[in-house]
């Protein structure tokens, strides 16, 4: 199972060549990740209200660009749960026919030190792998 989400691309995200700026793909992948957590009931509006499993940092971001996205509109994002460790998780992503890659995130505690994922997170992640 994967998570699919359409992320709106606006005119001001295009570069001087009229294509979606390369740095914006990471933003749209992050928005899809946030939409996934909101769909799972883990949305938040106050920083202090977020779930502990949403306290993470990005360790690695790898993007391969495949084709130019050349106009405002919806960018389809598909997230896959690839691998989970004690404190890290690897999500693959596909941005339509335009880009693909993966992100490694690490859950951290209030002091910024790696912290183990909860049982809820592990169950959710395993569910995405089926």
XYZ file of C-alpha atoms in Angstrom:
130
model
C 0.000 0.000 0.000
C 1.173 3.514 -0.665
C -0.154 6.977 0.074
C -1.134 9.174 -2.873
C -1.711 12.898 -2.669
C -2.039 15.707 -5.214
C 0.052 18.703 -4.218
C -0.874 22.066 -5.748
C 1.974 23.821 -7.573
C 1.685 27.590 -7.893
C 3.102 29.964 -10.507
C 5.615 31.480 -8.071
C 7.302 28.077 -7.667
C 8.445 28.045 -11.290
C 11.970 29.118 -12.157
C 13.099 31.441 -14.961
C 12.822 28.543 -17.428
C 9.163 28.053 -16.544
C 9.714 24.760 -14.712
C 9.120 23.784 -11.106
C 12.306 24.776 -9.258
C 14.277 21.719 -8.161
C 14.170 22.716 -4.476
C 10.366 22.766 -4.489
C 10.068 19.007 -5.027
C 11.273 18.452 -1.445
C 8.592 20.845 -0.181
C 5.848 18.963 -2.017
C 7.082 15.614 -0.692
C 7.040 17.072 2.846
C 3.485 18.307 2.285
C 2.444 14.820 1.203
C 4.040 13.388 4.360
C 2.073 15.895 6.457
C -1.133 14.999 4.603
C -0.504 11.320 5.369
C -0.180 12.006 9.091
C -3.293 14.212 9.044
C -5.257 11.425 7.347
C -4.077 9.062 10.098
C -5.452 11.399 12.777
C -2.096 12.921 13.734
C -2.697 16.457 12.463
C -1.918 19.433 14.703
C -2.328 23.182 14.698
C -0.243 24.065 17.769
C 3.403 23.024 17.849
C 3.001 21.683 21.394
C 0.065 19.489 20.298
C 1.913 17.375 17.757
C 2.352 13.671 18.317
C 5.780 12.534 19.568
C 6.247 10.438 16.408
C 6.021 13.644 14.370
C 9.127 15.008 16.054
C 11.701 13.978 13.489
C 14.537 15.345 11.418
C 15.438 14.559 7.823
C 18.787 12.781 7.678
C 18.955 12.056 3.944
C 17.107 13.393 0.934
C 17.821 11.918 -2.476
C 16.008 13.195 -5.560
C 16.410 12.085 -9.152
C 14.850 14.496 -11.638
C 13.210 12.816 -14.624
C 11.242 15.462 -16.538
C 10.298 19.126 -16.305
C 7.050 20.103 -14.563
C 6.163 23.148 -16.645
C 3.000 24.807 -15.364
C 0.926 25.453 -12.276
C -1.337 22.541 -11.415
C -1.416 19.367 -9.357
C 1.765 17.392 -8.799
C 0.892 13.778 -7.949
C 2.961 12.452 -5.045
C 3.127 8.798 -4.022
C 4.826 7.807 -0.768
C 5.970 4.293 0.050
C 7.209 2.906 3.360
C 10.484 1.231 2.456
C 12.347 0.408 5.672
C 12.105 1.108 9.387
C 14.808 0.901 12.028
C 14.828 1.604 15.735
C 14.836 5.393 15.300
C 14.873 5.892 11.516
C 12.414 5.331 8.675
C 12.932 5.394 4.913
C 10.137 6.657 2.684
C 10.320 6.344 -1.078
C 8.538 8.908 -3.202
C 7.460 9.353 -6.787
C 6.420 12.787 -8.043
C 4.451 11.715 -11.088
C 6.756 11.260 -14.060
C 8.884 14.206 -12.922
C 11.033 13.041 -10.001
C 11.614 10.150 -7.645
C 13.734 9.452 -4.623
C 13.732 8.699 -0.937
C 13.929 10.410 2.451
C 15.390 9.052 5.642
C 13.865 10.546 8.775
C 15.015 10.070 12.364
C 12.665 10.430 15.323
C 14.136 12.656 18.031
C 13.171 13.431 21.612
C 12.716 16.888 23.118
C 16.504 17.199 23.444
C 17.078 16.353 19.776
C 18.496 12.878 20.454
C 17.349 9.822 18.462
C 14.330 8.160 20.035
C 12.565 4.855 19.216
C 9.359 4.865 17.185
C 6.139 4.046 19.042
C 4.158 0.859 18.479
C 1.527 2.961 16.668
C 4.099 4.270 14.207
C 5.555 0.812 13.580
C 2.079 -0.606 12.923
C 1.205 2.272 10.572
C 4.497 1.872 8.711
C 4.056 -1.900 8.364
C 0.544 -1.284 7.017
C 1.990 0.916 4.271
C 4.427 -1.845 3.289
C 1.640 -4.351 2.503
